[in-house]
């Protein structure tokens, strides 16, 4: 049996006007993450600073600039096909609106509203850091 792939991922916890930006993932072959909600972000490349990862990924996936602030914390999760180390950063939005280039939907929700979404399990763990 081959080893499970391990991903190091950075997540942008973007907050504005007392609400958090939540993004809905696209459909995939992995039922446990398909169309689930997440904080935007992406894989940290070898040798890449996680803050740079977030700036790059948000620009690629949303055509948007954000300001990356302090680290909120890190969570670990084992999915059936891979494991993940997910590190969250407090972020503020840049100018203008983002585009849904790689997500199905987006919502701005208060902290109290966040649990109502069908989160990926790793991102659900991040809710306790907010």
PDB file of C-alpha atoms in Angstrom:
ATOM      1  CA  UNK A   1       0.000   0.000   0.000  1.00  0.00           C
ATOM      2  CA  UNK A   2       1.458   3.356  -0.965  1.00  0.00           C
ATOM      3  CA  UNK A   3       1.833   6.214   1.464  1.00  0.00           C
ATOM      4  CA  UNK A   4      -0.909   8.800   1.569  1.00  0.00           C
ATOM      5  CA  UNK A   5      -0.105  12.131   0.023  1.00  0.00           C
ATOM      6  CA  UNK A   6       0.436  14.915   2.565  1.00  0.00           C
ATOM      7  CA  UNK A   7      -0.461  18.516   1.735  1.00  0.00           C
ATOM      8  CA  UNK A   8       0.689  21.688   3.463  1.00  0.00           C
ATOM      9  CA  UNK A   9      -1.992  24.287   2.815  1.00  0.00           C
ATOM     10  CA  UNK A  10      -2.463  27.943   3.765  1.00  0.00           C
ATOM     11  CA  UNK A  11      -5.981  29.310   4.336  1.00  0.00           C
ATOM     12  CA  UNK A  12      -7.044  32.959   4.185  1.00  0.00           C
ATOM     13  CA  UNK A  13      -9.546  33.872   6.882  1.00  0.00           C
ATOM     14  CA  UNK A  14     -10.746  37.080   5.243  1.00  0.00           C
ATOM     15  CA  UNK A  15     -12.832  39.309   7.494  1.00  0.00           C
ATOM     16  CA  UNK A  16     -14.657  42.532   6.653  1.00  0.00           C
ATOM     17  CA  UNK A  17     -17.462  44.349   8.452  1.00  0.00           C
ATOM     18  CA  UNK A  18     -17.675  41.608  11.088  1.00  0.00           C
ATOM     19  CA  UNK A  19     -18.179  38.829   8.516  1.00  0.00           C
ATOM     20  CA  UNK A  20     -15.965  36.025   7.234  1.00  0.00           C
ATOM     21  CA  UNK A  21     -15.524  35.083   3.574  1.00  0.00           C
ATOM     22  CA  UNK A  22     -16.540  31.468   2.883  1.00  0.00           C
ATOM     23  CA  UNK A  23     -15.982  29.794  -0.486  1.00  0.00           C
ATOM     24  CA  UNK A  24     -17.720  26.721  -1.903  1.00  0.00           C
ATOM     25  CA  UNK A  25     -15.416  24.191  -3.588  1.00  0.00           C
ATOM     26  CA  UNK A  26     -16.193  22.914  -7.071  1.00  0.00           C
ATOM     27  CA  UNK A  27     -17.248  19.346  -7.789  1.00  0.00           C
ATOM     28  CA  UNK A  28     -14.497  16.725  -7.601  1.00  0.00           C
ATOM     29  CA  UNK A  29     -14.140  12.951  -7.556  1.00  0.00           C
ATOM     30  CA  UNK A  30     -13.630  13.108  -3.790  1.00  0.00           C
ATOM     31  CA  UNK A  31     -17.131  13.104  -2.325  1.00  0.00           C
ATOM     32  CA  UNK A  32     -15.935  14.189   1.130  1.00  0.00           C
ATOM     33  CA  UNK A  33     -14.750  17.595  -0.175  1.00  0.00           C
ATOM     34  CA  UNK A  34     -16.830  18.138  -3.321  1.00  0.00           C
ATOM     35  CA  UNK A  35     -19.044  21.238  -3.059  1.00  0.00           C
ATOM     36  CA  UNK A  36     -18.059  21.664   0.614  1.00  0.00           C
ATOM     37  CA  UNK A  37     -17.194  25.062   2.035  1.00  0.00           C
ATOM     38  CA  UNK A  38     -13.708  26.289   2.871  1.00  0.00           C
ATOM     39  CA  UNK A  39     -11.640  29.345   3.563  1.00  0.00           C
ATOM     40  CA  UNK A  40      -9.827  30.226   0.319  1.00  0.00           C
ATOM     41  CA  UNK A  41      -6.174  29.347  -0.077  1.00  0.00           C
ATOM     42  CA  UNK A  42      -3.969  26.670  -1.523  1.00  0.00           C
ATOM     43  CA  UNK A  43      -0.970  24.383  -1.400  1.00  0.00           C
ATOM     44  CA  UNK A  44       2.295  25.786  -0.089  1.00  0.00           C
ATOM     45  CA  UNK A  45       5.031  25.150  -2.659  1.00  0.00           C
ATOM     46  CA  UNK A  46       8.449  23.877  -1.486  1.00  0.00           C
ATOM     47  CA  UNK A  47      10.382  26.735   0.090  1.00  0.00           C
ATOM     48  CA  UNK A  48       7.457  29.158  -0.267  1.00  0.00           C
ATOM     49  CA  UNK A  49       6.408  31.467   2.554  1.00  0.00           C
ATOM     50  CA  UNK A  50       2.758  30.692   3.477  1.00  0.00           C
ATOM     51  CA  UNK A  51       1.846  34.381   3.292  1.00  0.00           C
ATOM     52  CA  UNK A  52       3.145  34.484  -0.293  1.00  0.00           C
ATOM     53  CA  UNK A  53       1.156  31.302  -0.998  1.00  0.00           C
ATOM     54  CA  UNK A  54      -2.044  33.082   0.028  1.00  0.00           C
ATOM     55  CA  UNK A  55      -1.327  36.187  -2.040  1.00  0.00           C
ATOM     56  CA  UNK A  56      -0.533  33.995  -5.087  1.00  0.00           C
ATOM     57  CA  UNK A  57      -3.469  31.590  -4.698  1.00  0.00           C
ATOM     58  CA  UNK A  58      -6.079  34.297  -4.064  1.00  0.00           C
ATOM     59  CA  UNK A  59      -4.821  36.190  -7.120  1.00  0.00           C
ATOM     60  CA  UNK A  60      -4.970  32.995  -9.252  1.00  0.00           C
ATOM     61  CA  UNK A  61      -8.315  31.668  -7.982  1.00  0.00           C
ATOM     62  CA  UNK A  62     -10.189  34.921  -7.356  1.00  0.00           C
ATOM     63  CA  UNK A  63      -8.316  37.667  -9.272  1.00  0.00           C
ATOM     64  CA  UNK A  64      -8.154  39.583  -6.011  1.00  0.00           C
ATOM     65  CA  UNK A  65      -5.520  41.018  -3.713  1.00  0.00           C
ATOM     66  CA  UNK A  66      -5.599  40.525   0.045  1.00  0.00           C
ATOM     67  CA  UNK A  67      -3.442  41.719   2.915  1.00  0.00           C
ATOM     68  CA  UNK A  68      -2.166  38.761   4.919  1.00  0.00           C
ATOM     69  CA  UNK A  69      -1.848  39.309   8.660  1.00  0.00           C
ATOM     70  CA  UNK A  70      -1.026  37.179  11.679  1.00  0.00           C
ATOM     71  CA  UNK A  71      -1.183  33.401  11.837  1.00  0.00           C
ATOM     72  CA  UNK A  72      -4.323  32.145  13.617  1.00  0.00           C
ATOM     73  CA  UNK A  73      -3.087  28.586  14.041  1.00  0.00           C
ATOM     74  CA  UNK A  74      -2.676  25.207  12.390  1.00  0.00           C
ATOM     75  CA  UNK A  75      -4.854  22.096  12.251  1.00  0.00           C
ATOM     76  CA  UNK A  76      -4.160  18.577  11.010  1.00  0.00           C
ATOM     77  CA  UNK A  77      -6.665  16.261   9.354  1.00  0.00           C
ATOM     78  CA  UNK A  78      -6.592  12.793   7.823  1.00  0.00           C
ATOM     79  CA  UNK A  79      -8.879  12.339   4.828  1.00  0.00           C
ATOM     80  CA  UNK A  80      -9.363   8.887   3.217  1.00  0.00           C
ATOM     81  CA  UNK A  81      -6.980   9.711   0.342  1.00  0.00           C
ATOM     82  CA  UNK A  82      -4.599  12.306   1.810  1.00  0.00           C
ATOM     83  CA  UNK A  83      -3.598  14.118   4.975  1.00  0.00           C
ATOM     84  CA  UNK A  84      -3.428  17.867   5.396  1.00  0.00           C
ATOM     85  CA  UNK A  85      -1.689  20.437   7.564  1.00  0.00           C
ATOM     86  CA  UNK A  86      -3.809  23.575   7.273  1.00  0.00           C
ATOM     87  CA  UNK A  87      -2.467  26.883   8.563  1.00  0.00           C
ATOM     88  CA  UNK A  88      -4.877  29.827   8.778  1.00  0.00           C
ATOM     89  CA  UNK A  89      -3.983  33.508   8.492  1.00  0.00           C
ATOM     90  CA  UNK A  90      -6.072  36.533   9.394  1.00  0.00           C
ATOM     91  CA  UNK A  91      -6.541  38.537   6.168  1.00  0.00           C
ATOM     92  CA  UNK A  92      -8.176  41.759   5.056  1.00  0.00           C
ATOM     93  CA  UNK A  93      -9.657  42.327   1.598  1.00  0.00           C
ATOM     94  CA  UNK A  94      -7.990  44.447  -1.014  1.00  0.00           C
ATOM     95  CA  UNK A  95      -9.710  46.893  -3.338  1.00  0.00           C
ATOM     96  CA  UNK A  96     -12.662  45.875  -5.498  1.00  0.00           C
ATOM     97  CA  UNK A  97     -14.534  42.604  -5.724  1.00  0.00           C
ATOM     98  CA  UNK A  98     -13.208  39.091  -6.245  1.00  0.00           C
ATOM     99  CA  UNK A  99     -14.287  36.737  -9.044  1.00  0.00           C
ATOM    100  CA  UNK A 100     -15.478  33.137  -8.760  1.00  0.00           C
ATOM    101  CA  UNK A 101     -12.842  31.607 -11.064  1.00  0.00           C
ATOM    102  CA  UNK A 102     -12.450  28.282  -9.229  1.00  0.00           C
ATOM    103  CA  UNK A 103     -15.333  28.195  -6.734  1.00  0.00           C
ATOM    104  CA  UNK A 104     -19.075  27.555  -7.090  1.00  0.00           C
ATOM    105  CA  UNK A 105     -20.268  30.177  -4.629  1.00  0.00           C
ATOM    106  CA  UNK A 106     -19.241  32.545  -1.857  1.00  0.00           C
ATOM    107  CA  UNK A 107     -20.857  33.921   1.279  1.00  0.00           C
ATOM    108  CA  UNK A 108     -19.968  36.517   3.893  1.00  0.00           C
ATOM    109  CA  UNK A 109     -21.145  35.161   7.258  1.00  0.00           C
ATOM    110  CA  UNK A 110     -20.898  36.172  10.903  1.00  0.00           C
ATOM    111  CA  UNK A 111     -19.030  33.890  13.287  1.00  0.00           C
ATOM    112  CA  UNK A 112     -22.379  32.614  14.627  1.00  0.00           C
ATOM    113  CA  UNK A 113     -23.526  31.696  11.090  1.00  0.00           C
ATOM    114  CA  UNK A 114     -20.383  29.763  10.102  1.00  0.00           C
ATOM    115  CA  UNK A 115     -21.410  26.358  11.545  1.00  0.00           C
ATOM    116  CA  UNK A 116     -24.486  26.207   9.265  1.00  0.00           C
ATOM    117  CA  UNK A 117     -22.312  25.494   6.197  1.00  0.00           C
ATOM    118  CA  UNK A 118     -21.193  22.041   5.049  1.00  0.00           C
ATOM    119  CA  UNK A 119     -17.448  22.622   5.632  1.00  0.00           C
ATOM    120  CA  UNK A 120     -14.556  20.397   4.629  1.00  0.00           C
ATOM    121  CA  UNK A 121     -13.484  18.627   7.821  1.00  0.00           C
ATOM    122  CA  UNK A 122     -10.109  20.404   7.986  1.00  0.00           C
ATOM    123  CA  UNK A 123     -11.712  23.833   7.558  1.00  0.00           C
ATOM    124  CA  UNK A 124     -14.375  22.982  10.155  1.00  0.00           C
ATOM    125  CA  UNK A 125     -11.515  22.523  12.640  1.00  0.00           C
ATOM    126  CA  UNK A 126     -10.333  26.064  11.854  1.00  0.00           C
ATOM    127  CA  UNK A 127     -13.617  27.498  13.157  1.00  0.00           C
ATOM    128  CA  UNK A 128     -12.413  26.869  16.725  1.00  0.00           C
ATOM    129  CA  UNK A 129      -9.434  29.192  16.089  1.00  0.00           C
ATOM    130  CA  UNK A 130     -11.587  32.209  15.242  1.00  0.00           C
TER     131      UNK A 130
END
